[in-house]
Short mmCIF file of C-alpha atoms in Angstrom, two decimals:
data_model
loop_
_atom_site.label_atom_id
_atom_site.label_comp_id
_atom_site.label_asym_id
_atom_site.label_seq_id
_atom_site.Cartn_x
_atom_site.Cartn_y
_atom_site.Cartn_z
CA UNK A 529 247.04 142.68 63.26
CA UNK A 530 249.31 145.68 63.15
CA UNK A 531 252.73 143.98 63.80
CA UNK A 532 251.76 140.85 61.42
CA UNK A 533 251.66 143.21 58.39
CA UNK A 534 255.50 142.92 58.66
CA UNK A 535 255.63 139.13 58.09
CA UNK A 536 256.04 139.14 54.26
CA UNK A 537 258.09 136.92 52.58
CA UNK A 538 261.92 137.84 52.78
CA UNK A 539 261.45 140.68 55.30
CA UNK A 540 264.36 139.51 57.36
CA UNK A 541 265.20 141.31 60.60
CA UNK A 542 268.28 142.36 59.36
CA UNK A 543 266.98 144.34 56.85
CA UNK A 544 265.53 146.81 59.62
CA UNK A 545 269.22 147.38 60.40
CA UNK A 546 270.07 148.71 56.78
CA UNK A 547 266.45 150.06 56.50
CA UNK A 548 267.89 151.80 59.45
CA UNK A 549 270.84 153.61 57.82
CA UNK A 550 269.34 154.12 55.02
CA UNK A 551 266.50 156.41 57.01
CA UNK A 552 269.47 157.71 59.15
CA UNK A 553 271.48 158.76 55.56
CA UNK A 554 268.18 160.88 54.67
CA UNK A 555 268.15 162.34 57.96
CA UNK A 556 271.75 163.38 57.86
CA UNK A 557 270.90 164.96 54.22
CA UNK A 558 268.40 167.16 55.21
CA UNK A 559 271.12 168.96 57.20
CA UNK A 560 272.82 170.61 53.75
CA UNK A 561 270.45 173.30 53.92
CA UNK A 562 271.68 174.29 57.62
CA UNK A 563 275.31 173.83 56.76
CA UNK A 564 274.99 175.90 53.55
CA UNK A 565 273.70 178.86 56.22
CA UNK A 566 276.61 178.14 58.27
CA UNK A 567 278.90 178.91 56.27
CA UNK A 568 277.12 181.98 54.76
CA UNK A 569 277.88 183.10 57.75
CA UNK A 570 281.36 181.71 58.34
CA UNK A 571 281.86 183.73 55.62
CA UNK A 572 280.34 186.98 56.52
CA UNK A 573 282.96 186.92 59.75
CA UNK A 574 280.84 185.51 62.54
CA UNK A 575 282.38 182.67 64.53
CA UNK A 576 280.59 179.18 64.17
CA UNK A 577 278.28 178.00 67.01
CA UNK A 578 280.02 175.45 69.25
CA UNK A 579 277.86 172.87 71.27
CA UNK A 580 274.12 174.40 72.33
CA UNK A 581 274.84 177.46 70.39
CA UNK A 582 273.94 176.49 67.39
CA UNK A 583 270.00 176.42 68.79
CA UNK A 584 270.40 180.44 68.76
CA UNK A 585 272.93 181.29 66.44
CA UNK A 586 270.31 181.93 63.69
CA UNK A 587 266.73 183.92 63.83
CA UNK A 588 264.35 181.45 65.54
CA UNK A 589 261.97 181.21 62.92
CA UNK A 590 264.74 180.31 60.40
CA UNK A 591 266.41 177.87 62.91
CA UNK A 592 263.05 176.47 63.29
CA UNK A 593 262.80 175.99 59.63
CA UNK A 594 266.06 174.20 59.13
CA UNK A 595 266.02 171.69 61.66
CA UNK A 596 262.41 170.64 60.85
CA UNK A 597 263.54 170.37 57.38
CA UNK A 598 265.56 167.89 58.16
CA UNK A 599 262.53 165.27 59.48
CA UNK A 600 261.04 166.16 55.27
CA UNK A 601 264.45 164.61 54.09
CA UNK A 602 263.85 161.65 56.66
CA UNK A 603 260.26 161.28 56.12
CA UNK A 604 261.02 160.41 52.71
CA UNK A 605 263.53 157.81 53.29
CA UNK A 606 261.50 156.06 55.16
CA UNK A 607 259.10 156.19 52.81
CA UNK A 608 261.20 154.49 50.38
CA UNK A 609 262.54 152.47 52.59
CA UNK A 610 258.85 150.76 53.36
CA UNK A 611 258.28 150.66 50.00
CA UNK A 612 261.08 149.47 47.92
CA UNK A 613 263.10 147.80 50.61
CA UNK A 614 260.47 145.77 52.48
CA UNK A 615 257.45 145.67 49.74
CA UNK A 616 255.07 147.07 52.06
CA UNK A 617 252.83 150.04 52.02
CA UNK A 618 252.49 153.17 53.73
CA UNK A 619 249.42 152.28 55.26
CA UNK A 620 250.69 148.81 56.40
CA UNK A 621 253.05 150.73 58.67
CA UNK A 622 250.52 153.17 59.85
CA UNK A 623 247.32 151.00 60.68
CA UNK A 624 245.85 147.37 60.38
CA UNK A 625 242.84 149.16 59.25
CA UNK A 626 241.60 148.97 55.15
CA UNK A 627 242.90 152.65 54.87
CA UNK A 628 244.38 155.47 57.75
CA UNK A 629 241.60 156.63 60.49
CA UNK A 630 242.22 160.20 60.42
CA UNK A 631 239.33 160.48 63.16
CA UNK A 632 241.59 159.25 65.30
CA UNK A 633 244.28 161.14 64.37
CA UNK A 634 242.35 164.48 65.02
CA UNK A 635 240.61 162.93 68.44
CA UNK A 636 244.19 162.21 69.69
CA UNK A 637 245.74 165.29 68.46
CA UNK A 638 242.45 167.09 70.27
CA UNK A 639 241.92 165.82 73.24
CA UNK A 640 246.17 166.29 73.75
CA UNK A 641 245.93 169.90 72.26
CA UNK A 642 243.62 171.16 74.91
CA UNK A 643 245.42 169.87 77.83
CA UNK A 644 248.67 171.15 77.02
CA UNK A 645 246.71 174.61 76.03
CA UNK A 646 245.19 174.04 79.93
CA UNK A 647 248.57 172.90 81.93
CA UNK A 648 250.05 176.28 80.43
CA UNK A 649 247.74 178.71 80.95
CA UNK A 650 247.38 177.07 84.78
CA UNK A 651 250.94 177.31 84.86
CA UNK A 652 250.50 180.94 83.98
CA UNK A 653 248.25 181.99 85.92
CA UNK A 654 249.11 180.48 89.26
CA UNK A 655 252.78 181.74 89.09
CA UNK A 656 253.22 184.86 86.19
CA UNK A 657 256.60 185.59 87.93
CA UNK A 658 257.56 182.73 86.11
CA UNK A 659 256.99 183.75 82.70
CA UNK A 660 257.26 186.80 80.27
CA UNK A 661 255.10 187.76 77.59
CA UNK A 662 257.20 186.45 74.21
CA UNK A 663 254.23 187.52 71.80
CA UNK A 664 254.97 189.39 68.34
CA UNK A 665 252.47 189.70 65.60
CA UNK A 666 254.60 189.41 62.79
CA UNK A 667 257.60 186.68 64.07
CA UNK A 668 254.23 184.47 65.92
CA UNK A 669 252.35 184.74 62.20
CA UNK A 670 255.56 183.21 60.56
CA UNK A 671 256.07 180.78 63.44
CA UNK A 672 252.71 179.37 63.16
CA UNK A 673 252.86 178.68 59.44
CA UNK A 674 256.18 176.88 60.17
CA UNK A 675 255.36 175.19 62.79
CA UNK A 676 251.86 173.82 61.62
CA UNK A 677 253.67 172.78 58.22
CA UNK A 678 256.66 171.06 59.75
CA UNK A 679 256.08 170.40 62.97
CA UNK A 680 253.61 167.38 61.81
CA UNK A 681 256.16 165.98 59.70
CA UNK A 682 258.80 165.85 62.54
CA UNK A 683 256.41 164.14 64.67
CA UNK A 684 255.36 161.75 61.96
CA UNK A 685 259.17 161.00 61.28
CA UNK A 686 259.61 160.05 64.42
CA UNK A 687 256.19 157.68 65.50
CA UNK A 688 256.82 156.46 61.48
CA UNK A 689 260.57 154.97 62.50
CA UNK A 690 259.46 154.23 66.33
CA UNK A 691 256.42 152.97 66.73
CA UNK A 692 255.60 152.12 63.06
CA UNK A 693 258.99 150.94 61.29
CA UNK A 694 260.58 149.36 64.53
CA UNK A 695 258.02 148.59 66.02
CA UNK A 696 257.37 145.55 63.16
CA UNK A 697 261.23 145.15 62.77
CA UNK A 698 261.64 143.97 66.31
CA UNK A 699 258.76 142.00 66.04
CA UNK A 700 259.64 140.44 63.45
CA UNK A 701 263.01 139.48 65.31
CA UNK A 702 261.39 138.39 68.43
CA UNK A 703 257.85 137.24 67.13
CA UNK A 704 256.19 138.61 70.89
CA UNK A 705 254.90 142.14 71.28
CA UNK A 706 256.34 142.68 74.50
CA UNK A 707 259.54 143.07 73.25
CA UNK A 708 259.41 145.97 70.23
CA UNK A 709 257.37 147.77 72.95
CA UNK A 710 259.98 147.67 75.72
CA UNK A 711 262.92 148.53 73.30
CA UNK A 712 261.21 150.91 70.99
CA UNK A 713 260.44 153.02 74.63
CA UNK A 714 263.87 152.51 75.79
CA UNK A 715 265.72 154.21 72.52
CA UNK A 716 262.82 156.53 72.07
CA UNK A 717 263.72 157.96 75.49
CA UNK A 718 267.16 157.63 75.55
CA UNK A 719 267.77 159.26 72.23
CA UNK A 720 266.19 162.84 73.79
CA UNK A 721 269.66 162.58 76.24
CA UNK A 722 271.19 165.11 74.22
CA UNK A 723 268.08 167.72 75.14
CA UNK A 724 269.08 170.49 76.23
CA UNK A 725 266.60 169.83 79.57
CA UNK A 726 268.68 166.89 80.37
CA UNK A 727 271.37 168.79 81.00
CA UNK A 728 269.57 171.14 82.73
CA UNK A 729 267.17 168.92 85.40
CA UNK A 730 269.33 165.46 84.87
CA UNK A 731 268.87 162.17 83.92
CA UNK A 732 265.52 161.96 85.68
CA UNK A 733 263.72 163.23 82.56
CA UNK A 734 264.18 159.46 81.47
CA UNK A 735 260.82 158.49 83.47
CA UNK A 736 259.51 161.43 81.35
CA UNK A 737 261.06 159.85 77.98
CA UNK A 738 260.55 156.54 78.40
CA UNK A 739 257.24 156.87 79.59
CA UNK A 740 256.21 158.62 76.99
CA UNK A 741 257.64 156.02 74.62
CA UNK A 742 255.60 153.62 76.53
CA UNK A 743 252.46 155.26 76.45
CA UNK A 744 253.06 155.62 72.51
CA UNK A 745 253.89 152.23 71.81
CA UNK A 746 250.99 150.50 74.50
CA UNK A 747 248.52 152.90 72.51
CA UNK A 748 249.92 151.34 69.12
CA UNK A 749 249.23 148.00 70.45
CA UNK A 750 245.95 148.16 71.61
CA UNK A 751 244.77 150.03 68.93
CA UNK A 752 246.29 148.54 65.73
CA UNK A 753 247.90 151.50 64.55
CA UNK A 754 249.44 154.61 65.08
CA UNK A 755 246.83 157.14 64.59
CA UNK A 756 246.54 157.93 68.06
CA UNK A 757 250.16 158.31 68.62
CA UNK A 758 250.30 161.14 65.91
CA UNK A 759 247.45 162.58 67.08
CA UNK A 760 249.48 163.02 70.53
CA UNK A 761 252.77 164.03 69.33
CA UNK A 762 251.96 166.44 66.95
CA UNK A 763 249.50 168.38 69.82
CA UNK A 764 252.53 167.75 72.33
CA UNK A 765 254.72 169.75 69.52
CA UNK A 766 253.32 172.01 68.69
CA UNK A 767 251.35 173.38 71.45
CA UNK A 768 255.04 173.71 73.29
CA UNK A 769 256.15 175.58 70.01
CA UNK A 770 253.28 178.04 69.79
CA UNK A 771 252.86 178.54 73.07
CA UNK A 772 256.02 178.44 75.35
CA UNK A 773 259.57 178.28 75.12
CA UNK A 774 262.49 179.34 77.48
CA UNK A 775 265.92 179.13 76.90
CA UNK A 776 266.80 175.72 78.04
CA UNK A 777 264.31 173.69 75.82
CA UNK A 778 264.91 172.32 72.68
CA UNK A 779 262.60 174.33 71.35
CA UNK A 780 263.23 177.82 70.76
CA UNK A 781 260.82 179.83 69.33
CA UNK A 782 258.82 182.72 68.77
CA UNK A 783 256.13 181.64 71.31
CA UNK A 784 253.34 183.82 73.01
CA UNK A 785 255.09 183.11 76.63
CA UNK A 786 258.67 182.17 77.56
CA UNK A 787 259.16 180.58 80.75
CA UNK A 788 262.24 182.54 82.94
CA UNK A 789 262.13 180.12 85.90
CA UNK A 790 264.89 177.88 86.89
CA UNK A 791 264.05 174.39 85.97
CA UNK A 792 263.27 171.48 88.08
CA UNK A 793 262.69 167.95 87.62
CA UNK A 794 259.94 166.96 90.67
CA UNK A 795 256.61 165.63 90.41
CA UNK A 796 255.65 166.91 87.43
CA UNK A 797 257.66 164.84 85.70
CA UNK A 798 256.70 162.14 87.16
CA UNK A 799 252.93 163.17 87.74
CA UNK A 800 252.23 162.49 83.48
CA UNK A 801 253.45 159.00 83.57
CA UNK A 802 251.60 158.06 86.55
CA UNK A 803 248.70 160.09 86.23
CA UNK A 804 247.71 162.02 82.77
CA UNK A 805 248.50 158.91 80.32
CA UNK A 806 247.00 156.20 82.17
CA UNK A 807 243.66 158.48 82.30
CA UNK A 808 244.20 159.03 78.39
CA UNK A 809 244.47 155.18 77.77
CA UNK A 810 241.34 154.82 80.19
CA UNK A 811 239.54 157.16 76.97
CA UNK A 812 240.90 156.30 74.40
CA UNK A 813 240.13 152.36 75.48
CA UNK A 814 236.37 153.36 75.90
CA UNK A 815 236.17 154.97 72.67
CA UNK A 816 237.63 152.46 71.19
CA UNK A 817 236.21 149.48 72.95
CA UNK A 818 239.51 148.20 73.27
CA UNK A 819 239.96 144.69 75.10
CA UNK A 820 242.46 141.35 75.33
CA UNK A 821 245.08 144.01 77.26
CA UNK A 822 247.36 141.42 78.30
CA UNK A 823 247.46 139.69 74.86
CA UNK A 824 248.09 142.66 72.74
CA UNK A 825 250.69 143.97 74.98
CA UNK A 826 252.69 140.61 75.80
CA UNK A 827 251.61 138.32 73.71
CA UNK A 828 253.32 135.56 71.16
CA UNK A 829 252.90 136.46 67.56
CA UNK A 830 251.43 133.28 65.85
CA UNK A 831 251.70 132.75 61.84
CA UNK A 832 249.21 131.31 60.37
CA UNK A 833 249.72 129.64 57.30
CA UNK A 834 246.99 129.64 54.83
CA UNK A 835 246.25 126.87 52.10
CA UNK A 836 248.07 129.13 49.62
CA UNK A 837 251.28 129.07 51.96
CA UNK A 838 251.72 132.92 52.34
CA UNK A 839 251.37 134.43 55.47
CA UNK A 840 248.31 135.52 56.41
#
């Protein structure tokens, strides 16, 4: 099972809290290259970027590039983390499968891909008032090689320390699986508060957030593995990258549309939680044959011990 993996000898909880830093430190490194262009041009005479600013203080594409290089820096932290703090594998924090299902990964990523490609050309189409045409040849061709490079590996960073790394740590604290789900999807949605769309729509964007965290972490479960989930959050990504951005989301990019509109949080936030992802777990639990709902998702985690006393 996916959260056993994490029952190895000596893998105390508390070394998910330094694990923690440690990934955190990596993180925080991957800034130096954004800080060196800062003050480039601190020293060329323009005034530093205070608050929001900094999102549009530099060329998008280069923006882009520095604050997904940051999630590189992190990814490899955790790596190291897995693998010389805990004395697990990479693949023991990605699936309880013999080796990573990367069918899976490109069903996920698919079947996500062409709905968000769908929900913004409806979106288009049924109110163009809404939206200008953003596309450039040249600035899209660079965006796209950016985004398909790093986009993947912020996405990764982020399922990797959610619903892979903490995932086991807090199981391993409370030995139940309802537990790392519920907190993983709380801190997973709470940590997009500084979004610039909070601040824009409010504090209802949690449903969105948290949901989404849910969905993640329920898929996880059921599945043994986060395949699926980086399937999803790459095609969530980096369809909004490619094609739409307006100047209140995080993103901001070089995108074929950019939405003018005033923002509002109604039913559609509201409408993915309720609606889309419990008809994408109805799939993805047919394709999978998946089964025992109630015991992946809330269940005790039993150790069994073997003849050879190691945990099996």
């Amino acid at each position: 099972m996916f959260l056993l993996q994490a029952f190895k000898p000596n893998n105390d909880f508390w070394k998910y809290i330094l694990g923690s830093v440690i990934i955190i430190f990596f993180n925080v490194a991957g800034y130096i290259p954004l800080g060196i262009a800062l003050f480039i041009a601190r020293l060329s005479g323009r005034a530093l970027p205070i608050g929001d600013e900094l999102m549009t203080y530099f060329e998008p594409n280069l923006m882009l590039f520095l604050i997904m290089f940051t999630f590189v820096t992190a990814l490899a932290g955790i790596f190291l983390v897995i693998r010389r703090f805990h004395g697990q594998t990479v693949r023991e924090v990605t699936t309880a499968r013999k080796k990573t299902d990367w069918h899976r990964i490109f069903f996920s990523f698919g079947i996500w891909a062409v709905f968000s490609a769908i929900s913004v050309a409806i979106s288009y189409y049924t109110a163009p008032e809404n939206f200008v045409i953003n596309f450039k040849p040249i600035p899209f061709a660079i965006l796209a090689v950016i985004a398909i490079v790093m986009i993947p590996i912020q996405t990764s960073v982020e399922e990797y320390v959610f619903r892979g790394y903490l995932m086991q740590g807090f199981a391993v604290l409370a030995k139940n699986k309802w537990f790392p789900l519920l907190l993983t999807s709380v801190i997973f949605g709470c940590l997009h508060l500084g979004n610039p769309e909070v601040g824009k729509m409010g504090y209802i964007l949690l449903v969105y957030y948290i949901g989404t965290g849910f969905f993640l972490g329920v898929i996880t479960l059921m599945d043994d593995g986060i395949e699926l989930a980086l399937g999803f959050h790459a095609a969530n990504n980096l369809v909004s990258a490619l094609l739409v951005t307006s100047a209140w989301s995080v993103f901001q990019t070089h995108s074929v549309l950019k939405d003018i509109s005033e923002p509002t949080a109604g039913v559609e936030v509201i409408f993915p939680v309720v609606i889309i992802f419990p008809i994408l777990l109805f799939i993805f639990s047919k394709k999978y044959k998946w089964s025992g709902w109630k015991e992946k998702l809330t269940g005790e985690i039993v150790l069994r011990q073997p003849e050879n006393n190691q945990i099996d």
